[in-house]
RNA sequence: GCCCCCAUCGUCUAGAGGCCUAGGACGCCACCCUUUCAAGGUGGAGAUCAGGGGUUCGAAUCCCCUUGGGGGUACCA
């Protein structure tokens, strides 16, 4: 048995979709587990909708996820690598033409001169008669003379594949035996458009055959079309690959995941600060399981365990909350310098967007890691968490400045007293261990709850009620800015009370 | 409409005839820790395994039917 050859065949007609990413991942995992070959082929025959920008988004997104292929184009518009190239369908048109010529010659396919209007009328008639839509076969039995006559009419024909009457059966690697009667396939289907460009069902088979694909691992949405592909493999005289149909990723309402109802573009997840380790881990566990209770696993750990037997048959709802939890798990596992490197672009984006007044340095972020690490569900949350450190003029809302159990007068008194204590202690050394005891003493002496006093200070210096631990925050802010923000808050309260 | 596929806690899932009075995780609720928020710890609620028939000494696991859901049905991929 030769090592498996599997592929992902994205169409550059949209940004990298979460479903495509998962299918790519499953194929890559299968190849890595079995020592097989994983290749990428671009299905760009829908010229009207395909763009280089989408191509770049897809290839870069897969690279970002850490999914690598052994054959195929590495970059958008770049060179193809591998012995079965080219790996772009628009560069393989001669092969489809040759394959069609062969089918035509053996009368396994034929030219169809029907116009869109005729086809439309057929479909409407069938609908009215409550019959399933099906090509009526008007051009199936044309004689050579008739074809020649129609051809001179100027309308270039499409090419249809003759669907034989039989029951096609195959053993799906995840679903078991599937049998479909070809009478339900909708009649002879078009494999080449009138303009000469080949269609998906045809190109996918010609290429999978030419590239010696052994296992076709793809979404369940292709299950019903599989008999067409099998018929084509047979007509081409090529052995059929093993098919494995993955369960679909679903919207919360259990329909096929769509951009209308869910966030489907990988680039959006990247932009929000999800990290590749979490996305890969989460996606692998959507529709597949180890068979055990392990769940936080790296790509390599998953590849070592991967198999088609544990692929789920039913669709899986995409649960963003679980993804966020897993993202937090992986963020906590990252090495310090790695986390800083990944955080910086988000801080820079906050700066550009005007949410903070400057981008901090790597060193500045590095020392803050202990106080933010377990508070980051996503990298994108960093600005909300500690952005106040890089804001020049902080304006604290008087309404939130006053702790729940306190009134404005108490808050004012508390902040004035706290300012004095901080100014005193801080003169020696501005450290968390030095700041906490005297402030606790202050609270006790005045009969305040320490938590209330701390909350007032917290809001005064950060503008928010949820922050990293207070004393670490004061130290990160520094003595000067802490005092200045306390002064500003005191002024705000005095202003509000007048 | 027709064809195909699917069906275990709200969600992701373990489970391949007795180990299941159905296990884990997310989320939710309590409590602990605690200056807030997290993280972490402990405990809890939550699934008559869609329903009904079989097969079997025994079924979440096998078979059939029903119901429900999804997908496909293009000169899109």
PDB file of C-alpha atoms (C1' of nucleotides) in Angstrom, chain A residues 11 43 45-46 49 114 132-133 175 184 190 193-194 199-200 221 224 254 256 285 287 289 293 295 312-313 317 322 325 329 374-375 440 454 458 465 467 469, chain B residues 1-8 10-16 23-28 34-40 62 69-77:
ATOM      1  CA  UNK A  11     -11.572  28.102  -4.408  1.00  0.00           C
ATOM      2  CA  UNK A  43      -9.757  25.606  -7.929  1.00  0.00           C
ATOM      3  CA  UNK A  45     -12.150  27.996 -12.690  1.00  0.00           C
ATOM      4  CA  UNK A  46     -14.877  30.363 -11.493  1.00  0.00           C
ATOM      5  CA  UNK A  49     -15.461  35.363  -8.717  1.00  0.00           C
ATOM      6  CA  UNK A 114     -29.790  23.925 -25.280  1.00  0.00           C
ATOM      7  CA  UNK A 132     -37.683  16.508  -9.680  1.00  0.00           C
ATOM      8  CA  UNK A 133     -35.555  18.853 -11.847  1.00  0.00           C
ATOM      9  CA  UNK A 175     -20.233   6.959   7.171  1.00  0.00           C
ATOM     10  CA  UNK A 184     -31.724  10.836  -8.817  1.00  0.00           C
ATOM     11  CA  UNK A 190     -22.657  19.685 -17.757  1.00  0.00           C
ATOM     12  CA  UNK A 193     -19.521  25.412 -20.160  1.00  0.00           C
ATOM     13  CA  UNK A 194     -20.479  26.863 -23.528  1.00  0.00           C
ATOM     14  CA  UNK A 199     -16.905  22.807 -14.279  1.00  0.00           C
ATOM     15  CA  UNK A 200     -16.087  21.748 -10.750  1.00  0.00           C
ATOM     16  CA  UNK A 221     -21.975  18.933   1.543  1.00  0.00           C
ATOM     17  CA  UNK A 224     -24.639  13.717  -2.554  1.00  0.00           C
ATOM     18  CA  UNK A 254     -27.853  24.111  13.325  1.00  0.00           C
ATOM     19  CA  UNK A 256     -24.568  25.032   7.694  1.00  0.00           C
ATOM     20  CA  UNK A 285     -11.971  18.720  18.226  1.00  0.00           C
ATOM     21  CA  UNK A 287     -16.066  16.645  14.674  1.00  0.00           C
ATOM     22  CA  UNK A 289     -12.083  13.346  19.301  1.00  0.00           C
ATOM     23  CA  UNK A 293     -10.674  12.821  27.697  1.00  0.00           C
ATOM     24  CA  UNK A 295      -8.355  18.036  25.044  1.00  0.00           C
ATOM     25  CA  UNK A 312     -18.189  12.294  14.248  1.00  0.00           C
ATOM     26  CA  UNK A 313     -21.049  11.835  11.781  1.00  0.00           C
ATOM     27  CA  UNK A 317     -22.276  23.768  16.278  1.00  0.00           C
ATOM     28  CA  UNK A 322     -15.437  27.261  24.188  1.00  0.00           C
ATOM     29  CA  UNK A 325     -11.699  29.359  26.854  1.00  0.00           C
ATOM     30  CA  UNK A 329      -5.582  28.047  27.942  1.00  0.00           C
ATOM     31  CA  UNK A 374      -4.407  34.911  33.011  1.00  0.00           C
ATOM     32  CA  UNK A 375      -6.698  37.840  32.261  1.00  0.00           C
ATOM     33  CA  UNK A 440      -4.573  49.198  54.802  1.00  0.00           C
ATOM     34  CA  UNK A 454      -8.825  50.420  46.988  1.00  0.00           C
ATOM     35  CA  UNK A 458      -8.335  51.959  41.279  1.00  0.00           C
ATOM     36  CA  UNK A 465     -13.478  49.008  37.952  1.00  0.00           C
ATOM     37  CA  UNK A 467      -8.102  45.914  36.466  1.00  0.00           C
ATOM     38  CA  UNK A 469      -4.130  43.886  41.046  1.00  0.00           C
TER      39      UNK A 469
ATOM     40  C1'   G B   1     -40.997  17.800  -4.141  1.00  0.00           C
ATOM     41  C1'   C B   2     -37.112  14.059  -4.860  1.00  0.00           C
ATOM     42  C1'   C B   3     -32.394  11.849  -3.171  1.00  0.00           C
ATOM     43  C1'   C B   4     -28.718  11.254   0.592  1.00  0.00           C
ATOM     44  C1'   C B   5     -26.869  11.791   5.536  1.00  0.00           C
ATOM     45  C1'   C B   6     -27.524  12.444  10.743  1.00  0.00           C
ATOM     46  C1'   A B   7     -29.760  12.014  15.945  1.00  0.00           C
ATOM     47  C1'   U B   8     -26.005  11.034  23.973  1.00  0.00           C
ATOM     48  C1'   G B  10     -27.894  24.279  26.163  1.00  0.00           C
ATOM     49  C1'   U B  11     -22.883  23.353  23.287  1.00  0.00           C
ATOM     50  C1'   C B  12     -18.367  20.101  21.947  1.00  0.00           C
ATOM     51  C1'   U B  13     -18.030  15.081  23.106  1.00  0.00           C
ATOM     52  C1'   A B  14     -16.638   9.662  25.748  1.00  0.00           C
ATOM     53  C1'   G B  15     -19.297   5.351  24.760  1.00  0.00           C
ATOM     54  C1'   A B  16     -18.065   0.022  19.314  1.00  0.00           C
ATOM     55  C1'   G B  23     -18.035   9.938  31.973  1.00  0.00           C
ATOM     56  C1'   G B  24     -15.238  14.625  30.575  1.00  0.00           C
ATOM     57  C1'   A B  25     -15.004  19.748  28.787  1.00  0.00           C
ATOM     58  C1'   C B  26     -17.322  24.731  27.700  1.00  0.00           C
ATOM     59  C1'   G B  27     -21.180  27.586  29.635  1.00  0.00           C
ATOM     60  C1'   C B  28     -24.355  28.216  34.126  1.00  0.00           C
ATOM     61  C1'   U B  34      -9.393  37.393  47.144  1.00  0.00           C
ATOM     62  C1'   U B  35      -8.464  44.862  46.950  1.00  0.00           C
ATOM     63  C1'   U B  36     -11.678  44.604  41.642  1.00  0.00           C
ATOM     64  C1'   C B  37     -11.420  41.441  37.399  1.00  0.00           C
ATOM     65  C1'   A B  38      -9.424  37.077  36.069  1.00  0.00           C
ATOM     66  C1'   A B  39      -6.993  32.496  36.965  1.00  0.00           C
ATOM     67  C1'   G B  40      -7.205  28.323  40.216  1.00  0.00           C
ATOM     68  C1'   C B  62     -27.695  -4.302  16.565  1.00  0.00           C
ATOM     69  C1'   G B  69     -32.690  18.204  11.847  1.00  0.00           C
ATOM     70  C1'   G B  70     -29.168  18.923   8.041  1.00  0.00           C
ATOM     71  C1'   G B  71     -27.103  18.546   3.147  1.00  0.00           C
ATOM     72  C1'   G B  72     -27.680  17.965  -2.083  1.00  0.00           C
ATOM     73  C1'   U B  73     -30.553  18.694  -6.253  1.00  0.00           C
ATOM     74  C1'   A B  74     -26.613  25.030 -11.373  1.00  0.00           C
ATOM     75  C1'   C B  75     -23.359  26.123 -17.968  1.00  0.00           C
ATOM     76  C1'   C B  76     -21.080  27.882  -8.406  1.00  0.00           C
ATOM     77  C1'   A B  77     -17.201  25.602  -5.758  1.00  0.00           C
TER      78        A B  77
END
